[in-house]
XYZ file of N, CA, C and O in Angstrom:
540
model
N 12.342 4.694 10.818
C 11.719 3.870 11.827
C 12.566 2.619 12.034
O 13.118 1.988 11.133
N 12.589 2.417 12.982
C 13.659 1.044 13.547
C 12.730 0.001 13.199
O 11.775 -0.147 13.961
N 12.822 -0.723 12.235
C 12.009 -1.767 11.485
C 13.200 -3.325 13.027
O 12.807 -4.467 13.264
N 13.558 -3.142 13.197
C 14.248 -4.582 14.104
C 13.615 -4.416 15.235
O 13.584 -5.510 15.799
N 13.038 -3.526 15.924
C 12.983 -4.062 17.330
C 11.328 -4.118 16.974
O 11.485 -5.060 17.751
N 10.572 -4.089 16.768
C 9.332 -4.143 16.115
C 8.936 -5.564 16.295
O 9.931 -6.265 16.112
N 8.018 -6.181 16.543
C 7.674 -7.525 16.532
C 6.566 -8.047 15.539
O 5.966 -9.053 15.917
N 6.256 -7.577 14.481
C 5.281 -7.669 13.664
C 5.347 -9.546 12.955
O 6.377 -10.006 12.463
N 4.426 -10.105 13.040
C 4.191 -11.571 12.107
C 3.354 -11.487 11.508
O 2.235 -11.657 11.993
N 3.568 -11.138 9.977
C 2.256 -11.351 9.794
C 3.067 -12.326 8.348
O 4.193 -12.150 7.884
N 2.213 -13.149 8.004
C 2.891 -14.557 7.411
C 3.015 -14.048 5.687
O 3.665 -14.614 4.809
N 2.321 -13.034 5.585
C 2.214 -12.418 4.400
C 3.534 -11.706 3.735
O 3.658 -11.595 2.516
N 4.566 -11.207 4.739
C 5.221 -10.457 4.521
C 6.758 -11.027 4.607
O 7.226 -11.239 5.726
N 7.545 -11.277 3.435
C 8.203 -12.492 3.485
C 9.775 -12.362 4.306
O 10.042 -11.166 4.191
N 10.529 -12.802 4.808
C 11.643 -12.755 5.435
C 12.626 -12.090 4.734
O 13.305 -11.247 5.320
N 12.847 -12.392 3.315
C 13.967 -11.411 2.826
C 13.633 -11.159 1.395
O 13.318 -12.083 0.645
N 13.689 -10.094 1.066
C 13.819 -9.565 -0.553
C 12.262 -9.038 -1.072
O 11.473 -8.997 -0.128
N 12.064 -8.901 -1.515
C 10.096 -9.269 -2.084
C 9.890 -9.949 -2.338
O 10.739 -10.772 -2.680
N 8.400 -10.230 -2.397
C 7.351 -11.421 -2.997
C 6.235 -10.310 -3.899
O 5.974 -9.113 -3.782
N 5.964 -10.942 -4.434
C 4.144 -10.681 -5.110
C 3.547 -11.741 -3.963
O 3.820 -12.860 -3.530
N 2.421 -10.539 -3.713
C 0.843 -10.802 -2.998
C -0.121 -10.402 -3.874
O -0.218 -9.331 -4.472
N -1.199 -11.877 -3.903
C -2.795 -11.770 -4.477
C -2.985 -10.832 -3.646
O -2.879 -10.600 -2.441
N -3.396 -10.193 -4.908
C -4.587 -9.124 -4.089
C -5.938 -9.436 -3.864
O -6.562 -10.038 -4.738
N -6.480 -9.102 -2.796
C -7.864 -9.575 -2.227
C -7.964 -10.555 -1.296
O -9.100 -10.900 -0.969
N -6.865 -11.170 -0.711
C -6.679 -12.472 -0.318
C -6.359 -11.609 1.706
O -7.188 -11.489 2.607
N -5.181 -11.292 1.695
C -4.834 -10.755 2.881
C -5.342 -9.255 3.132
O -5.712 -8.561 4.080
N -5.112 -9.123 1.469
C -5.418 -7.139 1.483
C -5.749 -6.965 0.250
O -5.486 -7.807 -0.609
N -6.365 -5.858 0.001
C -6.329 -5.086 -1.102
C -5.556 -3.854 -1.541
O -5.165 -3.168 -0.597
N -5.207 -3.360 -2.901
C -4.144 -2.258 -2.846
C -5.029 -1.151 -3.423
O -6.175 -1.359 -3.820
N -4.548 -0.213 -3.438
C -4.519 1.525 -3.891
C -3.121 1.534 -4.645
O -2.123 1.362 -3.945
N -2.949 1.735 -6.127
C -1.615 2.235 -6.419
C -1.927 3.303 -7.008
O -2.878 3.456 -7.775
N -0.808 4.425 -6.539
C -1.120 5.465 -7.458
C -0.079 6.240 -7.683
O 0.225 6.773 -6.616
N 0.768 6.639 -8.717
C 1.746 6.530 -9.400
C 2.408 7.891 -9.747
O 1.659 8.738 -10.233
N 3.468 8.152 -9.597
C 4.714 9.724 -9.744
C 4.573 10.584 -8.242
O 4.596 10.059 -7.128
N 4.416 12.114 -8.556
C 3.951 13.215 -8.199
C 2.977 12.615 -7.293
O 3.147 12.231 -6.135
N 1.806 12.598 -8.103
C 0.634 12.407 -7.411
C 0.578 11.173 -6.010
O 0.242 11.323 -4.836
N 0.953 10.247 -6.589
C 1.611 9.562 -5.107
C 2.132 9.415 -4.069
O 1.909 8.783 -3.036
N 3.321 10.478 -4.674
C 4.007 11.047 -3.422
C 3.556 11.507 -2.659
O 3.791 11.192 -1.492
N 2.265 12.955 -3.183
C 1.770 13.646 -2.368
C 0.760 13.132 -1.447
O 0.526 13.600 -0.333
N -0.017 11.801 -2.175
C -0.636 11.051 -1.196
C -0.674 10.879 -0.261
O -1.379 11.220 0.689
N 0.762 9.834 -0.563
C 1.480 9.504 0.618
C 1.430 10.608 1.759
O 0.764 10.567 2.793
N 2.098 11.377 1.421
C 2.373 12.940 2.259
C 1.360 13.102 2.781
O 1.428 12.883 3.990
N 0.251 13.445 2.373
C -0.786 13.858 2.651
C -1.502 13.087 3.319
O -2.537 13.542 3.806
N -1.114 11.589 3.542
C -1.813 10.576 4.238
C -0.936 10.310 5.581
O -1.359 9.764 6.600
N 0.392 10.819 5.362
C 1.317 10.271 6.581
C 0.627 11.906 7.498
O 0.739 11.852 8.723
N 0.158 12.854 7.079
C -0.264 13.959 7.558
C -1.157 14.177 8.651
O -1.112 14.793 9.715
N -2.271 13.223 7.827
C -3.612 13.149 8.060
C -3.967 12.299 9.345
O -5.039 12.274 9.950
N -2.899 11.667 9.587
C -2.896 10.183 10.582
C -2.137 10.369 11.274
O -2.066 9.357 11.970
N -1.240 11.265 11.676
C -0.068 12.006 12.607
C 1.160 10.889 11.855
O 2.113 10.662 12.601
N 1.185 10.507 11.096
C 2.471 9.851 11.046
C 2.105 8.190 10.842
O 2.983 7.417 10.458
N 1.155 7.873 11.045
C 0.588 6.488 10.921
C -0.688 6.033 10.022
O -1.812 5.941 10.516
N -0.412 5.761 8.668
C -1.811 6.244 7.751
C -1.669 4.432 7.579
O -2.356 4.031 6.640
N -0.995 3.448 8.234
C -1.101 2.244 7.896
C -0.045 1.539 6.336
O 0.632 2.316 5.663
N -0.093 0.428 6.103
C 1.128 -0.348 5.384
C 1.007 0.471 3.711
O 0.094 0.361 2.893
N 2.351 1.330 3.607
C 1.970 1.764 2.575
C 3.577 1.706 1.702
O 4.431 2.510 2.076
N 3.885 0.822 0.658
C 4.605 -0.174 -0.175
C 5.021 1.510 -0.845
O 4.493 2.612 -0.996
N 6.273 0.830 -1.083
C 6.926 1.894 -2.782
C 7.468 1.387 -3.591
O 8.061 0.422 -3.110
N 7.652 1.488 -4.783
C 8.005 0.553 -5.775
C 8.812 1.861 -6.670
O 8.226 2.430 -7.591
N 10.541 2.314 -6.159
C 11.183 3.349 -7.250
C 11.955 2.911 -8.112
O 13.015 3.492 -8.342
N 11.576 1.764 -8.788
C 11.734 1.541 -10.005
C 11.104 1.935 -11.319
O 9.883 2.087 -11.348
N 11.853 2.120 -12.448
C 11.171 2.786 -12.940
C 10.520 4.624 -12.864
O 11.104 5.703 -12.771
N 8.866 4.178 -12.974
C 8.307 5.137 -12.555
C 7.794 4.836 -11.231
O 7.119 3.822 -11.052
N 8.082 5.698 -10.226
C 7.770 5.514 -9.001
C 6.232 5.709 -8.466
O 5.507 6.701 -8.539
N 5.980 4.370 -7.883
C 4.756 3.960 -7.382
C 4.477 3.565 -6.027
O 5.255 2.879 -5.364
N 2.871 4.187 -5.425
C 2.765 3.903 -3.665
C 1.709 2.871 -3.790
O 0.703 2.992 -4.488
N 1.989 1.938 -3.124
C 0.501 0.954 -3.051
C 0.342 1.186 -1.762
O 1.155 1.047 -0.848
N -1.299 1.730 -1.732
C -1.487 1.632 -0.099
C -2.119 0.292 0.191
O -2.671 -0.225 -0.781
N -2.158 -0.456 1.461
C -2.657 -1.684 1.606
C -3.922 -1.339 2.152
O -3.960 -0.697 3.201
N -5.052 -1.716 1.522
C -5.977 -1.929 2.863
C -6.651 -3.362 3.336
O -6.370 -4.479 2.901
N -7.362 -3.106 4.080
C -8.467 -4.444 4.201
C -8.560 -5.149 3.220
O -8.456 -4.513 2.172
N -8.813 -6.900 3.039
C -9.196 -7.466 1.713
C -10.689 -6.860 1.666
O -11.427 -6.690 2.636
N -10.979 -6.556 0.232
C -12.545 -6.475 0.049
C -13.094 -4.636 0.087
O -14.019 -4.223 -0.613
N -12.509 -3.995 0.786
C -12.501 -2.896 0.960
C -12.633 -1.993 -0.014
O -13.298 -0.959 0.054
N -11.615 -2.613 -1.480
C -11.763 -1.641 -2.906
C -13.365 -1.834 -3.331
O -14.113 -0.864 -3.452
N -13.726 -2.996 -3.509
C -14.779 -3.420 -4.015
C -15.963 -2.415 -3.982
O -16.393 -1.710 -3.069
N -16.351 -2.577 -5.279
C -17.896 -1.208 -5.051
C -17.943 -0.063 -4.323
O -18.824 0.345 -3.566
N -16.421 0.629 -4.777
C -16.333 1.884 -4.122
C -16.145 2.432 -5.225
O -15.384 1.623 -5.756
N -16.336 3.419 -6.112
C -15.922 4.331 -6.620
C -14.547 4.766 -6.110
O -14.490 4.853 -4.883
N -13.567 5.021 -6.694
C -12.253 5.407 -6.615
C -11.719 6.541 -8.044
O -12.111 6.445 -9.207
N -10.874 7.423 -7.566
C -10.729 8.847 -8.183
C -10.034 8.148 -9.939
O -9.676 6.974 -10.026
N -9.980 8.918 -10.898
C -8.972 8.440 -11.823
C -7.270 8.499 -11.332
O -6.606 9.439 -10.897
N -7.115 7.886 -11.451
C -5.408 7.721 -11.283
C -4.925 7.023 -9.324
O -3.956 7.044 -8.564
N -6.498 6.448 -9.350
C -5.998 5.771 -8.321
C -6.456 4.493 -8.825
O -7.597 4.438 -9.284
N -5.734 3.465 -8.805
C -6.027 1.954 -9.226
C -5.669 0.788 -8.189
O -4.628 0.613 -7.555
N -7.260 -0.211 -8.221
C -7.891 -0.714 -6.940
C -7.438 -1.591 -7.689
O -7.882 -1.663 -8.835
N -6.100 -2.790 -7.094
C -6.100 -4.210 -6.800
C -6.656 -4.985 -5.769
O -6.217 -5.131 -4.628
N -8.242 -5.744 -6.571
C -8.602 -6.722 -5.593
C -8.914 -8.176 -6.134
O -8.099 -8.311 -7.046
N -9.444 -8.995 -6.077
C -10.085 -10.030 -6.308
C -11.347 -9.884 -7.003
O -11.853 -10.918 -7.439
N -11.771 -9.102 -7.131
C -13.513 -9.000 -7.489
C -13.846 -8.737 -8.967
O -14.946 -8.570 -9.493
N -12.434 -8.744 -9.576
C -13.214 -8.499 -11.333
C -12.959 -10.137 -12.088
O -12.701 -9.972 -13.280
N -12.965 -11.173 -11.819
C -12.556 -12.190 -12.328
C -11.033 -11.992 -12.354
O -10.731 -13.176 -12.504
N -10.203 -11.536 -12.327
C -8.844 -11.663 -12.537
C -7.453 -11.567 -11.437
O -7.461 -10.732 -10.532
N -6.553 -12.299 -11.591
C -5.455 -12.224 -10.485
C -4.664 -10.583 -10.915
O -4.198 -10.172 -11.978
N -4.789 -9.950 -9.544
C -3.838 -9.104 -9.630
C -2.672 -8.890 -8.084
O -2.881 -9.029 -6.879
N -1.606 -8.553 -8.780
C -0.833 -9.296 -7.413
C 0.010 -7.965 -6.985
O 0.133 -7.124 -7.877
N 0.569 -7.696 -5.797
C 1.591 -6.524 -5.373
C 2.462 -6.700 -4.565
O 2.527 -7.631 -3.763
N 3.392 -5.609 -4.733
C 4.792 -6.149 -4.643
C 5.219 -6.191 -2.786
O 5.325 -5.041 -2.358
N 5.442 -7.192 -1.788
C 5.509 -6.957 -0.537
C 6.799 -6.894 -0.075
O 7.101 -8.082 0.043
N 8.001 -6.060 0.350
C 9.083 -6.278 0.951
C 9.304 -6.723 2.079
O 8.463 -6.496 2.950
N 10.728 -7.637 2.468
C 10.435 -7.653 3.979
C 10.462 -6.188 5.211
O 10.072 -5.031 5.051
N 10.987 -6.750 6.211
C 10.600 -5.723 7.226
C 11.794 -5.233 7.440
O 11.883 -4.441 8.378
N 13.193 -5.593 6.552
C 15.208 -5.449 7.360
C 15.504 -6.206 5.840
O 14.864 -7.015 5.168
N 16.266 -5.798 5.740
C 17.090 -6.612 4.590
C 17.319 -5.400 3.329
O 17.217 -4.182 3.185
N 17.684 -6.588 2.571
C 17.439 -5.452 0.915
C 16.380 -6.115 0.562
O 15.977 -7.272 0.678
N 15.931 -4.930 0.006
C 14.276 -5.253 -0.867
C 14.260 -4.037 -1.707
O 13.160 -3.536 -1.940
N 14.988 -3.664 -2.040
C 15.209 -2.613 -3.236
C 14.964 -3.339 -4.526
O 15.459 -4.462 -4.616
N 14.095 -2.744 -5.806
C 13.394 -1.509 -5.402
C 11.979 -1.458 -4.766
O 11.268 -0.495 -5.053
N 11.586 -2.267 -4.057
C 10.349 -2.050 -3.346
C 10.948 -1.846 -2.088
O 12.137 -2.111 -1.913
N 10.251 -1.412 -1.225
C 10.660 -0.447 0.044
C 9.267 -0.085 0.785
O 8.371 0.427 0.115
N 9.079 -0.348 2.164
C 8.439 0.066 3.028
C 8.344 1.741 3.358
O 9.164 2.372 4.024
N 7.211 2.241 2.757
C 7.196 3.731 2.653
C 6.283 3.399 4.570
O 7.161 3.576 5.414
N 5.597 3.208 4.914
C 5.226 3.324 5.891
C 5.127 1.569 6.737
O 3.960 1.247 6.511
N 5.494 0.918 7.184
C 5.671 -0.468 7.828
C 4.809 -0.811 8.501
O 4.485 -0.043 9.407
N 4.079 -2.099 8.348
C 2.850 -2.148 9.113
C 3.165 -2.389 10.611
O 4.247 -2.799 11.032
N 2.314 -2.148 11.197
C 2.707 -1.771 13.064
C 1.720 -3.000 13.770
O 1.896 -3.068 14.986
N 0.679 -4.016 13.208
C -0.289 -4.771 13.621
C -0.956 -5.499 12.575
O -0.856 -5.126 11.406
N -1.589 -6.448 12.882
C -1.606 -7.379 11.931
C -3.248 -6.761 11.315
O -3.388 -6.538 10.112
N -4.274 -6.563 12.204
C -5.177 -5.556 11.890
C -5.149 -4.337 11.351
O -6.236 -3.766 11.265
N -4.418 -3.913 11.055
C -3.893 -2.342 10.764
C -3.805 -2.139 9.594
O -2.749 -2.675 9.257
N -4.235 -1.719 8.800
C -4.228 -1.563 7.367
C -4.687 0.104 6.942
O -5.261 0.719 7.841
N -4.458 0.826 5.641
C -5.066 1.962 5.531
C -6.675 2.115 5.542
O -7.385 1.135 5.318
N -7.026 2.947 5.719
C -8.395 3.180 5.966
C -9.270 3.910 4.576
O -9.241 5.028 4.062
N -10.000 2.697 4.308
C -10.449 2.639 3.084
C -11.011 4.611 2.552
O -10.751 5.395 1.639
N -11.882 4.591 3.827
C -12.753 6.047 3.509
C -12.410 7.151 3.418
O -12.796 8.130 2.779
N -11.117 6.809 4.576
C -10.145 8.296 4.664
C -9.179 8.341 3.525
O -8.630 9.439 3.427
N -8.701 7.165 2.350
C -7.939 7.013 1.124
C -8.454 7.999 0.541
O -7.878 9.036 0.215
N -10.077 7.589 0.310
C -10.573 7.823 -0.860
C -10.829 9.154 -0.422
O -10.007 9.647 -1.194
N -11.359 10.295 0.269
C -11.372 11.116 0.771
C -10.011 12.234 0.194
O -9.813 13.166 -0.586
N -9.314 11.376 1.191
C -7.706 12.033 0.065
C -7.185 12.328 -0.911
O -6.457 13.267 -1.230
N -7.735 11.142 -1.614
C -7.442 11.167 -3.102
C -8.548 12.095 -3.616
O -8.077 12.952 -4.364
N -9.810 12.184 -3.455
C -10.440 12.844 -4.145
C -9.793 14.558 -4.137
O -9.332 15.221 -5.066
N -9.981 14.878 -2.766
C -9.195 16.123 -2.473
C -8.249 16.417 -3.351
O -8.236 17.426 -4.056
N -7.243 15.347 -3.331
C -6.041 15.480 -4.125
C -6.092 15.574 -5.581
O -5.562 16.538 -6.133
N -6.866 14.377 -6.467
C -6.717 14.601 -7.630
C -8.296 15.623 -8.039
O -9.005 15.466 -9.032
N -8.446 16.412 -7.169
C -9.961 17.539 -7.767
C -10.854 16.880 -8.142
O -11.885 17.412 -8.553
């Protein structure tokens, strides 16, 4: 995807290299980690023709997808094992990794680039997925 001609601002997402983002603040995350992530992913870029919303990779290491959604969205949902909800809501800071939109930002990397500042993954259809996915 041609990440330059794109006009996206959203103040969250920093000009060059990565940052850590609070989670719960702009968004909340979904990480979910190897194999099983991948196929997520897959299975989410599927499900949405190609547009399942801002979804982060981290191939360092062991390779990890954070999907972004809405702030608040993880909260009091039940979520599958081996999917893990960064938000604000248990007393504690948890933060994720944001690349910019052009540059190097290796090893975090834009697996899917957000397209609108509203646009985020869709909490119901995640979890939906994932359940499918991990049985």
């Amino acid at each position: 995807m041609d990440t330059q001609s794109r006009e996206v601002n959203l103040d969250w997402i920093p000009v060059s290299g990565f940052h850590l983002r609070k989670a719960g603040v702009q968004f909340d995350a979904v990480r979910v980690i190897g194999d099983t992530g991948r196929r997520l992913v897959e299975l989410m870029d599927h499900m949405t023709g190609g547009e399942p919303g801002p979804v982060v990779v981290d191939v360092s290491g062991r390779w990890c997808a954070y999907f972004l959604l809405p702030a608040g969205s993880t909260v009091r949902r039940s979520w599958p094992r081996g999917a893990l909800c960064y938000n604000s809501a248990r007393g504690y800071d948890s933060y994720v990794p944001v690349p910019a939109l052009a540059g190097r930002t290796w090893p975090v990397l834009w697996r899917c680039p957000p397209v609108a500042a509203d646009r985020f993954v869709h909490p119901v259809l995640l979890r939906s997925a994932a359940i499918t996915l991990f049985g």
